[in-house]
Amino acid sequence: MQNYKVTISYDGHAFEGFQSQNRPGSRTVQDELNKVVSKMAKRPMKVVGASRTDAGVHANGQVVNFVFPFNLSERAILMGMNSQLPLDILVRKVEYAPLTFNARRSSHEKRYLYRVSTSKFVDPFKRFYTGHYFWHLDLDRINQALPDLLGEHDFASFAASGNQTATTIRRITSARLQAIPDRDELLFIFQGNAFLYNQIRIMVGVLLEIGNKTRPVHDIRRLIEVKDRQQARFTAPASGLYLDEVYYEPMD
Amino acid sequence: MQNYKVTISYDGHAFEGFQSQNRPGSRTVQDELNKVVSKMAKRPMKVVGASRTDAGVHANGQVVNFVFPFNLSERAILMGMNSQLPLDILVRKVEYAPLTFNARRSSHEKRYLYRVSTSKFVDPFKRFYTGHYFWHLDLDRINQALPDLLGEHDFASFAASGNQTATTIRRITSARLQAIPDRDELLFIFQGNAFLYNQIRIMVGVLLEIGNKTRPVHDIRRLIEVKDRQQARFTAPASGLYLDEVYYEPMD
């Protein structure tokens, strides 16, 4: 038996999210991985993913693990998986992991990116890969608002109604904005210990409304205070969101 | 009556090429344009395109024209088309044109780009947007070969078997290679008066084989001489090809 930590990228636009659904005809990243790993193991296998990314959400560096019945080299796992996976999923790296390693429970921080296209019309090549906001934005206002997200807070106002976690307290360690003028894009970069269902897409929606002056600059402080999901209505679309990296303690 | 010159972009991956097919269920760029323009004109309309791009081929700057029954502003045409076109086609620019202007016949030069991803595996985000070649490439050899394409030649060896044009003589005015190491990509840039069916994809195939040392550096000279399509077998995939710009004499 050998536990493998596997880092993957995927283009989320043709998937109904990461997690297996109990509906026929739904295509998920986890199902595709389970199928290939089961074939390699010659028995039914289930992979564990660090993050249950939603339908249409992408990954540069999602992490999964599985305990395999035989000991294959890291390279054999990588080549075996990539030769059988559909082209919208790519295994980037395979590492041996101790049997105690669990891609979800062992992670202590995650980084997400959110790409916003600010051009007047939707670029045909970006329609699945960015959000789109063509109203006026004052980036100074967004930069003033971003530090209000930092630290440990109750983010109940930023959780989708379907959220079922025990607590809505999360810690954000980094929240940055980068303008990419030659591509007419903004890039939001968020890092934290974990995020609620839809939290980043709701935070981006609030930040864009702050930039557009339809909310006060420090409205995030009020939203954190009121703990009311109804106050933040605009959820930025899934197409702009990327799970960029999952962080773990160094393995032995 | 007013003739309009309309510059469009499209993501070709979900189209069976530019040109209308006489097959039910086939989705083409021209059909989508005809549908929208006919609706705006309240009568059946057909647009003329500068280039019949193939299935999967993209456009940054394809040009079409149509003679419209009423005189609308350029902005009204642009807004009207973009509000009704599917998101994989975008109208970038609309200009009044003299009635003699024909997007296909009036063009005197075209520029195409070909993107090659050179990473070991296919990046999931590039699978529809680049060709892929992970064998060793000596770029100096490609740069030595590119000038052999320049000038007026009989490109019969570089025409797909379906080619039905009267002559296979074409003039190439520019053929360049640009390496983009931080994206693991090569970009070929070709400009010429016109190109044969599949010509650029066959030229890219030959150039990659020259870079990989499976062909002599100046094999293009021999291929131009022999006029035999069987000699150049590897056609680079449609996914990497972009119609970048169509050139016309300045309009009055």
Short mmCIF file of C-alpha atoms in Angstrom, two decimals:
data_model
loop_
_atom_site.label_atom_id
_atom_site.label_comp_id
_atom_site.label_asym_id
_atom_site.label_seq_id
_atom_site.Cartn_x
_atom_site.Cartn_y
_atom_site.Cartn_z
CA MET A 1 0.00 0.00 0.00
CA GLN A 2 1.23 3.44 -0.85
CA ASN A 3 -0.40 6.84 -0.35
CA TYR A 4 0.12 9.29 -3.22
CA LYS A 5 -0.25 13.07 -3.14
CA VAL A 6 -1.19 14.17 -6.66
CA THR A 7 -1.28 17.79 -7.86
CA ILE A 8 -3.64 18.40 -10.78
CA SER A 9 -4.85 21.22 -13.04
CA TYR A 10 -8.20 21.29 -14.72
CA ASP A 11 -10.27 23.45 -16.98
CA GLY A 12 -13.54 23.50 -15.05
CA HIS A 13 -15.83 24.72 -17.79
CA ALA A 14 -17.04 21.31 -18.92
CA PHE A 15 -17.36 19.85 -15.39
CA GLU A 16 -20.17 20.01 -12.88
CA GLY A 17 -17.56 20.71 -10.25
CA PHE A 18 -15.01 18.54 -8.49
CA GLN A 19 -17.21 16.37 -6.34
CA SER A 20 -19.00 13.23 -7.53
CA GLN A 21 -22.74 13.74 -7.89
CA ASN A 22 -25.30 11.07 -7.43
CA ARG A 23 -26.90 11.99 -10.74
CA PRO A 24 -26.46 10.08 -13.98
CA GLY A 25 -24.95 12.12 -16.81
CA SER A 26 -23.15 14.58 -14.51
CA ARG A 27 -19.46 14.87 -15.38
CA THR A 28 -17.18 15.63 -12.42
CA VAL A 29 -13.42 15.79 -11.91
CA GLN A 30 -13.56 13.31 -9.04
CA ASP A 31 -15.43 10.73 -11.15
CA GLU A 32 -12.85 10.99 -13.93
CA LEU A 33 -10.01 10.52 -11.42
CA ASN A 34 -11.76 7.63 -9.65
CA LYS A 35 -12.28 5.87 -12.98
CA VAL A 36 -8.62 6.09 -14.02
CA VAL A 37 -7.17 5.22 -10.61
CA SER A 38 -9.58 2.28 -10.27
CA LYS A 39 -8.47 0.96 -13.64
CA MET A 40 -4.80 1.24 -12.65
CA ALA A 41 -5.47 -0.45 -9.28
CA LYS A 42 -7.77 -3.08 -10.81
CA ARG A 43 -10.28 -2.43 -7.99
CA PRO A 44 -12.71 0.38 -7.07
CA MET A 45 -10.82 3.40 -5.75
CA LYS A 46 -11.86 6.82 -4.48
CA VAL A 47 -9.64 9.89 -4.47
CA VAL A 48 -9.86 12.58 -1.78
CA GLY A 49 -9.68 16.19 -2.96
CA ALA A 50 -8.46 19.23 -1.02
CA SER A 51 -11.26 21.46 -2.26
CA ARG A 52 -14.74 20.81 -3.65
CA THR A 53 -14.55 23.34 -6.44
CA ASP A 54 -17.90 24.28 -7.93
CA ALA A 55 -19.22 23.81 -11.49
CA GLY A 56 -17.16 25.95 -13.88
CA VAL A 57 -14.39 26.68 -11.34
CA HIS A 58 -10.84 25.93 -12.50
CA ALA A 59 -7.73 24.58 -10.78
CA ASN A 60 -4.09 25.33 -11.37
CA GLY A 61 -3.07 23.26 -8.36
CA GLN A 62 -5.81 21.14 -6.81
CA VAL A 63 -4.41 18.32 -4.63
CA VAL A 64 -5.87 14.83 -4.30
CA ASN A 65 -4.63 11.69 -2.56
CA PHE A 66 -5.37 7.98 -2.71
CA VAL A 67 -3.96 4.91 -1.03
CA PHE A 68 -2.92 2.60 -3.83
CA PRO A 69 -2.76 -1.21 -3.38
CA PHE A 70 0.72 -1.57 -4.91
CA ASN A 71 3.86 0.51 -4.83
CA LEU A 72 4.42 2.15 -8.21
CA SER A 73 7.00 4.85 -8.88
CA GLU A 74 5.79 8.47 -8.78
CA ARG A 75 6.57 8.65 -12.49
CA ALA A 76 4.53 5.52 -13.27
CA ILE A 77 1.50 7.03 -11.50
CA LEU A 78 1.94 10.34 -13.37
CA MET A 79 2.36 8.73 -16.78
CA GLY A 80 -0.41 6.19 -16.17
CA MET A 81 -2.92 8.82 -15.10
CA ASN A 82 -2.06 11.35 -17.82
CA SER A 83 -2.28 8.73 -20.55
CA GLN A 84 -5.87 7.90 -19.56
CA LEU A 85 -7.37 11.14 -18.24
CA PRO A 86 -9.42 13.40 -20.54
CA LEU A 87 -7.48 16.41 -21.83
CA ASP A 88 -9.21 18.86 -19.48
CA ILE A 89 -7.49 17.29 -16.45
CA LEU A 90 -3.70 17.15 -16.14
CA VAL A 91 -1.59 15.55 -13.43
CA ARG A 92 1.29 17.97 -12.76
CA LYS A 93 3.11 16.21 -9.92
CA VAL A 94 2.99 12.96 -7.96
CA GLU A 95 4.63 12.53 -4.56
CA TYR A 96 4.83 9.67 -2.07
CA ALA A 97 2.93 10.61 1.09
CA PRO A 98 2.71 9.02 4.54
CA LEU A 99 -0.45 6.95 5.12
CA THR A 100 -1.71 9.67 7.48
CA PHE A 101 -1.76 12.28 4.69
CA ASN A 102 -5.26 13.39 3.65
CA ALA A 103 -5.50 16.00 0.88
CA ARG A 104 -8.46 17.70 2.57
CA ARG A 105 -7.79 17.41 6.30
CA SER A 106 -4.01 17.90 6.13
CA SER A 107 -4.16 21.17 4.20
CA HIS A 108 -3.60 24.26 6.29
CA GLU A 109 -3.92 27.01 3.71
CA LYS A 110 -5.23 27.56 0.20
CA ARG A 111 -4.69 30.21 -2.43
CA TYR A 112 -7.39 31.18 -4.91
CA LEU A 113 -7.19 33.55 -7.87
CA TYR A 114 -10.10 35.42 -9.37
CA ARG A 115 -9.69 36.88 -12.90
CA VAL A 116 -11.97 39.74 -13.94
CA SER A 117 -12.07 40.93 -17.53
CA THR A 118 -12.83 44.66 -17.66
CA SER A 119 -13.23 45.09 -21.42
CA LYS A 120 -16.44 46.51 -22.78
CA PHE A 121 -17.59 43.22 -24.34
CA VAL A 122 -16.78 39.65 -23.37
CA ASP A 123 -13.68 38.46 -25.25
CA PRO A 124 -14.71 35.17 -26.95
CA PHE A 125 -11.49 33.53 -25.75
CA LYS A 126 -12.14 34.48 -22.12
CA ARG A 127 -15.81 33.63 -21.73
CA PHE A 128 -15.11 30.45 -19.75
CA TYR A 129 -11.94 31.74 -18.05
CA THR A 130 -12.72 35.11 -16.44
CA GLY A 131 -15.51 36.95 -14.76
CA HIS A 132 -16.59 40.12 -16.56
CA TYR A 133 -17.23 43.60 -15.14
CA PHE A 134 -17.29 46.56 -17.49
CA TRP A 135 -18.66 49.24 -15.14
CA HIS A 136 -16.31 51.93 -13.88
CA LEU A 137 -13.92 50.78 -11.15
CA ASP A 138 -11.84 52.90 -8.80
CA LEU A 139 -9.00 50.55 -7.90
CA ASP A 140 -7.85 52.75 -5.01
CA ARG A 141 -11.14 52.07 -3.27
CA ILE A 142 -10.71 48.31 -3.72
CA ASN A 143 -7.17 48.51 -2.38
CA GLN A 144 -8.43 50.39 0.68
CA ALA A 145 -11.12 47.74 1.25
CA LEU A 146 -8.95 44.61 0.89
CA PRO A 147 -7.23 44.83 4.33
CA ASP A 148 -10.70 44.73 5.98
CA LEU A 149 -10.85 41.05 4.98
CA LEU A 150 -7.60 40.11 6.72
CA GLY A 151 -7.52 38.13 9.94
CA GLU A 152 -9.97 35.81 11.65
CA HIS A 153 -13.62 36.82 11.18
CA ASP A 154 -17.09 35.38 11.10
CA PHE A 155 -17.76 35.44 7.34
CA ALA A 156 -21.46 34.45 7.62
CA SER A 157 -22.41 37.38 5.34
CA PHE A 158 -20.11 35.89 2.68
CA ALA A 159 -21.43 32.31 2.71
CA ALA A 160 -23.86 31.01 0.10
CA SER A 161 -27.21 29.97 1.52
CA GLY A 162 -26.31 26.31 0.93
CA ASN A 163 -23.41 26.55 3.38
CA GLN A 164 -23.61 23.78 5.99
CA THR A 165 -20.36 24.04 7.88
CA ALA A 166 -20.40 24.04 11.68
CA THR A 167 -18.75 27.44 11.93
CA THR A 168 -18.49 30.38 9.55
CA ILE A 169 -15.28 31.67 11.16
CA ARG A 170 -12.34 31.67 8.77
CA ARG A 171 -8.90 33.28 8.67
CA ILE A 172 -7.69 35.22 5.62
CA THR A 173 -3.94 35.79 5.54
CA SER A 174 -3.59 37.63 2.24
CA ALA A 175 -5.97 39.56 -0.04
CA ARG A 176 -4.43 41.42 -2.97
CA LEU A 177 -5.37 43.05 -6.24
CA GLN A 178 -3.15 43.12 -9.32
CA ALA A 179 -4.08 45.11 -12.42
CA ILE A 180 -3.01 43.65 -15.78
CA PRO A 181 -3.75 46.59 -18.09
CA ASP A 182 -2.39 45.04 -21.30
CA ARG A 183 -4.95 42.25 -20.96
CA ASP A 184 -7.79 44.45 -19.62
CA GLU A 185 -7.87 42.27 -16.55
CA LEU A 186 -7.84 42.45 -12.79
CA LEU A 187 -6.49 39.60 -10.73
CA PHE A 188 -7.60 39.07 -7.12
CA ILE A 189 -5.38 36.82 -5.00
CA PHE A 190 -6.75 35.41 -1.75
CA GLN A 191 -5.05 33.16 0.73
CA GLY A 192 -6.54 31.71 3.90
CA ASN A 193 -6.95 28.65 6.07
CA ALA A 194 -10.23 27.69 4.39
CA PHE A 195 -13.13 29.36 2.61
CA LEU A 196 -16.90 28.97 2.88
CA TYR A 197 -19.05 27.82 -0.01
CA ASN A 198 -18.99 30.63 -2.63
CA GLN A 199 -17.09 32.91 -0.22
CA ILE A 200 -14.52 34.13 -2.73
CA ARG A 201 -17.09 34.80 -5.44
CA ILE A 202 -19.20 36.80 -2.95
CA MET A 203 -16.13 38.71 -1.68
CA VAL A 204 -15.20 39.60 -5.28
CA GLY A 205 -18.78 40.77 -5.90
CA VAL A 206 -18.62 43.07 -2.85
CA LEU A 207 -15.16 44.38 -3.80
CA LEU A 208 -16.31 45.21 -7.35
CA GLU A 209 -19.33 47.08 -5.94
CA ILE A 210 -16.99 49.02 -3.63
CA GLY A 211 -14.82 49.87 -6.65
CA ASN A 212 -17.93 50.97 -8.53
CA LYS A 213 -18.98 53.22 -5.59
CA THR A 214 -22.26 51.38 -5.07
CA ARG A 215 -20.98 50.45 -1.58
CA PRO A 216 -18.99 52.50 0.94
CA VAL A 217 -15.24 51.80 1.00
CA HIS A 218 -15.35 50.05 4.37
CA ASP A 219 -18.63 48.19 3.87
CA ILE A 220 -16.79 44.89 4.45
CA ARG A 221 -16.41 45.82 8.14
CA ARG A 222 -20.19 46.27 8.38
CA LEU A 223 -20.89 43.01 6.48
CA ILE A 224 -18.62 41.07 8.83
CA GLU A 225 -20.53 42.63 11.73
CA VAL A 226 -24.10 41.96 10.54
CA LYS A 227 -23.59 38.25 9.62
CA ASP A 228 -26.40 38.37 7.08
CA ARG A 229 -26.05 36.74 3.68
CA GLN A 230 -28.85 38.89 2.23
CA GLN A 231 -26.59 41.96 2.42
CA ALA A 232 -24.15 40.76 -0.24
CA ARG A 233 -26.20 39.71 -3.18
CA PHE A 234 -23.85 39.77 -6.20
CA THR A 235 -21.89 36.54 -6.56
CA ALA A 236 -19.17 36.84 -9.21
CA PRO A 237 -19.41 34.02 -11.80
CA ALA A 238 -17.60 30.70 -11.40
CA SER A 239 -15.69 31.15 -14.67
CA GLY A 240 -13.19 33.59 -13.09
CA LEU A 241 -12.23 31.43 -10.10
CA TYR A 242 -9.08 29.29 -9.89
CA LEU A 243 -7.91 27.10 -7.01
CA ASP A 244 -4.27 28.06 -7.38
CA GLU A 245 -2.38 26.22 -4.66
CA VAL A 246 -2.99 24.11 -1.57
CA TYR A 247 -0.45 24.34 1.25
CA TYR A 248 0.63 21.53 3.60
CA GLU A 249 3.23 21.13 6.30
CA PRO A 250 6.42 19.74 4.75
CA MET A 251 6.23 15.94 4.62
CA ASP A 252 9.04 13.83 6.07
CA MET B 1 -28.57 50.53 -48.85
CA GLN B 2 -25.30 50.59 -46.97
CA ASN B 3 -22.31 48.26 -47.16
CA TYR B 4 -20.67 47.51 -43.80
CA LYS B 5 -17.17 46.17 -43.18
CA VAL B 6 -17.26 44.27 -39.89
CA THR B 7 -14.21 42.96 -38.02
CA ILE B 8 -14.91 39.99 -35.78
CA SER B 9 -13.14 37.62 -33.37
CA TYR B 10 -14.20 34.10 -32.66
CA ASP B 11 -13.20 31.11 -30.63
CA GLY B 12 -13.33 28.41 -33.31
CA HIS B 13 -13.38 25.36 -31.10
CA ALA B 14 -17.16 24.91 -31.07
CA PHE B 15 -17.65 25.73 -34.78
CA GLU B 16 -17.41 23.57 -37.86
CA GLY B 17 -15.51 26.36 -39.50
CA PHE B 18 -16.54 29.71 -40.91
CA GLN B 19 -18.47 28.68 -43.98
CA SER B 20 -22.13 27.59 -44.00
CA GLN B 21 -22.50 23.86 -44.53
CA ASN B 22 -25.43 22.23 -46.21
CA ARG B 23 -25.76 19.79 -43.34
CA PRO B 24 -28.35 20.05 -40.58
CA GLY B 25 -26.87 20.38 -37.08
CA SER B 26 -23.58 21.87 -38.27
CA ARG B 27 -22.76 25.08 -36.40
CA THR B 28 -20.79 27.64 -38.42
CA VAL B 29 -19.72 31.24 -37.85
CA GLN B 30 -21.32 32.37 -41.12
CA ASP B 31 -24.69 30.87 -40.16
CA GLU B 32 -24.66 32.67 -36.81
CA LEU B 33 -23.82 35.97 -38.52
CA ASN B 34 -26.43 35.46 -41.25
CA LYS B 35 -29.08 34.74 -38.62
CA VAL B 36 -28.41 37.92 -36.63
CA VAL B 37 -28.01 40.22 -39.64
CA SER B 38 -31.19 38.80 -41.23
CA LYS B 39 -33.09 39.50 -38.02
CA MET B 40 -31.82 43.08 -37.93
CA ALA B 41 -32.64 43.60 -41.64
CA LYS B 42 -36.01 41.81 -41.37
CA ARG B 43 -35.17 39.87 -44.55
CA PRO B 44 -32.76 37.01 -45.47
CA MET B 45 -29.15 38.26 -45.54
CA LYS B 46 -25.81 36.60 -46.31
CA VAL B 47 -22.49 37.90 -45.09
CA VAL B 48 -19.28 37.54 -47.13
CA GLY B 49 -16.16 36.50 -45.20
CA ALA B 50 -12.52 37.24 -46.06
CA SER B 51 -11.35 33.75 -45.17
CA ARG B 52 -13.06 30.37 -44.93
CA THR B 53 -11.38 29.29 -41.71
CA ASP B 54 -11.59 25.58 -41.02
CA ALA B 55 -13.26 23.73 -38.12
CA GLY B 56 -11.46 24.60 -34.87
CA VAL B 57 -9.52 27.53 -36.37
CA HIS B 58 -9.79 30.85 -34.49
CA ALA B 59 -9.95 34.47 -35.56
CA ASN B 60 -8.65 37.59 -33.88
CA GLY B 61 -9.57 39.71 -36.87
CA GLN B 62 -11.72 38.04 -39.51
CA VAL B 63 -13.50 40.55 -41.77
CA VAL B 64 -17.00 40.18 -43.21
CA ASN B 65 -19.23 42.52 -45.17
CA PHE B 66 -22.91 42.79 -46.01
CA VAL B 67 -25.07 45.28 -47.88
CA PHE B 68 -27.78 46.30 -45.44
CA PRO B 69 -31.20 47.58 -46.62
CA PHE B 70 -31.22 50.63 -44.33
CA ASN B 71 -28.59 53.04 -43.15
CA LEU B 72 -27.84 52.43 -39.46
CA SER B 73 -24.93 53.99 -37.58
CA GLU B 74 -21.75 51.92 -37.22
CA ARG B 75 -22.41 51.85 -33.48
CA ALA B 76 -25.99 50.59 -33.96
CA ILE B 77 -24.73 47.71 -36.10
CA LEU B 78 -22.03 46.87 -33.54
CA MET B 79 -24.37 46.98 -30.55
CA GLY B 80 -27.17 45.17 -32.40
CA MET B 81 -24.93 42.32 -33.52
CA ASN B 82 -23.11 41.89 -30.20
CA SER B 83 -26.34 41.83 -28.23
CA GLN B 84 -27.60 38.89 -30.31
CA LEU B 85 -24.51 36.88 -31.27
CA PRO B 86 -23.45 33.87 -29.20
CA LEU B 87 -20.56 34.60 -26.80
CA ASP B 88 -17.98 32.82 -28.95
CA ILE B 89 -18.28 35.48 -31.68
CA LEU B 90 -17.54 39.16 -31.01
CA VAL B 91 -17.88 42.13 -33.33
CA ARG B 92 -14.82 44.32 -32.68
CA LYS B 93 -15.33 47.07 -35.23
CA VAL B 94 -17.90 48.25 -37.79
CA GLU B 95 -17.04 50.63 -40.66
CA TYR B 96 -19.02 52.07 -43.56
CA ALA B 97 -17.68 50.69 -46.84
CA PRO B 98 -18.30 51.61 -50.48
CA LEU B 99 -20.74 49.29 -52.29
CA THR B 100 -17.81 47.87 -54.28
CA PHE B 101 -16.13 46.57 -51.10
CA ASN B 102 -16.10 42.76 -50.83
CA ALA B 103 -14.43 41.27 -47.74
CA ARG B 104 -13.02 38.39 -49.74
CA ARG B 105 -12.14 39.85 -53.15
CA SER B 106 -10.92 43.24 -51.91
CA SER B 107 -8.39 41.84 -49.43
CA HIS B 108 -4.81 41.94 -50.61
CA GLU B 109 -2.99 40.38 -47.68
CA LYS B 110 -3.69 38.28 -44.59
CA ARG B 111 -1.79 37.56 -41.43
CA TYR B 112 -2.10 34.24 -39.60
CA LEU B 113 -0.63 33.18 -36.27
CA TYR B 114 0.14 29.64 -35.23
CA ARG B 115 0.65 28.91 -31.51
CA VAL B 116 2.58 25.79 -30.55
CA SER B 117 2.73 24.64 -26.94
CA THR B 118 6.05 22.90 -26.24
CA SER B 119 5.36 21.64 -22.72
CA LYS B 120 5.68 17.93 -22.00
CA PHE B 121 1.93 17.42 -21.54
CA VAL B 122 -1.02 19.33 -22.99
CA ASP B 123 -2.01 22.16 -20.64
CA PRO B 124 -5.78 21.72 -20.01
CA PHE B 125 -6.33 25.44 -20.61
CA LYS B 126 -4.58 25.32 -24.00
CA ARG B 127 -6.04 22.18 -25.53
CA PHE B 128 -8.37 24.11 -27.87
CA TYR B 129 -6.05 27.10 -28.34
CA THR B 130 -2.60 25.81 -29.36
CA GLY B 131 -0.99 23.02 -31.30
CA HIS B 132 1.29 20.79 -29.22
CA TYR B 133 4.82 19.56 -29.99
CA PHE B 134 6.97 18.23 -27.18
CA TRP B 135 9.81 16.71 -29.20
CA HIS B 136 13.17 18.46 -29.21
CA LEU B 137 13.32 21.58 -31.37
CA ASP B 138 16.39 23.45 -32.58
CA LEU B 139 15.00 26.94 -33.16
CA ASP B 140 18.09 28.03 -35.12
CA ARG B 141 17.23 25.46 -37.78
CA ILE B 142 13.65 26.79 -38.02
CA ASN B 143 14.94 30.35 -38.30
CA GLN B 144 17.27 29.28 -41.12
CA ALA B 145 14.36 27.59 -42.93
CA LEU B 146 11.78 30.39 -42.67
CA PRO B 147 13.26 32.65 -45.41
CA ASP B 148 12.89 29.75 -47.89
CA LEU B 149 9.12 30.40 -47.76
CA LEU B 150 9.38 34.05 -48.73
CA GLY B 151 8.40 35.32 -52.16
CA GLU B 152 6.17 33.96 -54.91
CA HIS B 153 6.24 30.18 -55.21
CA ASP B 154 4.13 27.26 -56.36
CA PHE B 155 3.05 25.86 -53.00
CA ALA B 156 1.41 22.69 -54.43
CA SER B 157 3.36 20.56 -51.93
CA PHE B 158 1.73 22.55 -49.15
CA ALA B 159 -1.91 22.28 -50.27
CA ALA B 160 -4.34 19.80 -48.73
CA SER B 161 -5.63 17.22 -51.17
CA GLY B 162 -9.05 18.91 -51.20
CA ASN B 163 -7.56 22.09 -52.67
CA GLN B 164 -9.51 23.17 -55.75
CA THR B 165 -8.07 26.56 -56.61
CA ALA B 166 -7.05 27.29 -60.21
CA THR B 167 -3.45 27.99 -59.27
CA THR B 168 -1.27 26.96 -56.33
CA ILE B 169 1.03 29.97 -56.74
CA ARG B 170 1.02 32.24 -53.70
CA ARG B 171 3.22 35.04 -52.36
CA ILE B 172 4.46 35.04 -48.74
CA THR B 173 5.78 38.40 -47.57
CA SER B 174 6.68 37.57 -43.98
CA ALA B 175 7.39 34.35 -42.04
CA ARG B 176 8.69 34.70 -38.51
CA LEU B 177 9.13 32.69 -35.33
CA GLN B 178 8.84 34.12 -31.84
CA ALA B 179 9.68 32.08 -28.74
CA ILE B 180 7.64 32.77 -25.59
CA PRO B 181 9.64 30.81 -23.02
CA ASP B 182 7.60 31.84 -19.95
CA ARG B 183 4.53 30.25 -21.53
CA ASP B 184 6.38 27.27 -23.08
CA GLU B 185 5.12 28.42 -26.45
CA LEU B 186 6.31 29.18 -29.95
CA LEU B 187 4.45 31.63 -32.13
CA PHE B 188 4.69 31.48 -35.93
CA ILE B 189 3.62 34.61 -37.81
CA PHE B 190 2.86 34.36 -41.52
CA GLN B 191 1.76 37.07 -43.88
CA GLY B 192 0.94 36.70 -47.56
CA ASN B 193 -1.45 37.58 -50.37
CA ALA B 194 -3.47 34.41 -49.86
CA PHE B 195 -2.98 30.87 -48.60
CA LEU B 196 -4.06 27.48 -49.93
CA TYR B 197 -6.37 25.16 -48.03
CA ASN B 198 -4.41 23.93 -44.95
CA GLN B 199 -1.24 25.61 -46.23
CA ILE B 200 -0.22 27.18 -42.92
CA ARG B 201 -0.85 24.04 -40.92
CA ILE B 202 1.27 22.04 -43.42
CA MET B 203 4.05 24.68 -43.39
CA VAL B 204 4.10 24.57 -39.57
CA GLY B 205 4.30 20.76 -39.72
CA VAL B 206 7.31 20.93 -42.04
CA LEU B 207 9.01 23.64 -39.95
CA LEU B 208 8.60 21.59 -36.75
CA GLU B 209 10.10 18.55 -38.49
CA ILE B 210 13.04 20.71 -39.63
CA GLY B 211 13.49 21.89 -36.03
CA ASN B 212 13.36 18.29 -34.85
CA LYS B 213 16.07 17.29 -37.43
CA THR B 214 13.79 14.80 -39.18
CA ARG B 215 14.11 16.98 -42.31
CA PRO B 216 17.13 18.83 -43.73
CA VAL B 217 17.27 22.56 -42.91
CA HIS B 218 16.49 23.62 -46.49
CA ASP B 219 13.93 20.92 -47.28
CA ILE B 220 11.37 23.64 -48.04
CA ARG B 221 13.31 24.52 -51.20
CA ARG B 222 13.02 20.88 -52.34
CA LEU B 223 9.29 20.71 -51.43
CA ILE B 224 8.57 23.84 -53.47
CA GLU B 225 10.42 22.22 -56.36
CA VAL B 226 8.73 18.80 -56.31
CA LYS B 227 5.10 20.07 -56.11
CA ASP B 228 3.93 16.86 -54.43
CA ARG B 229 1.56 16.94 -51.46
CA GLN B 230 2.62 13.44 -50.40
CA GLN B 231 6.03 14.78 -49.36
CA ALA B 232 4.69 16.87 -46.46
CA ARG B 233 2.48 14.62 -44.45
CA PHE B 234 2.22 16.17 -40.98
CA THR B 235 -0.51 18.83 -40.80
CA ALA B 236 -0.37 20.75 -37.50
CA PRO B 237 -3.76 20.75 -35.73
CA ALA B 238 -6.41 23.42 -36.33
CA SER B 239 -6.46 24.42 -32.63
CA GLY B 240 -3.23 26.46 -32.94
CA LEU B 241 -4.25 28.54 -35.96
CA TYR B 242 -5.56 32.14 -35.77
CA LEU B 243 -6.61 34.40 -38.62
CA ASP B 244 -5.04 37.51 -37.11
CA GLU B 245 -5.65 40.33 -39.56
CA VAL B 246 -6.94 40.96 -43.08
CA TYR B 247 -5.43 43.88 -45.01
CA TYR B 248 -7.22 46.13 -47.52
CA GLU B 249 -6.31 49.22 -49.44
CA PRO B 250 -7.37 52.26 -47.45
CA MET B 251 -11.04 53.07 -48.18
CA ASP B 252 -12.05 56.54 -49.31
#
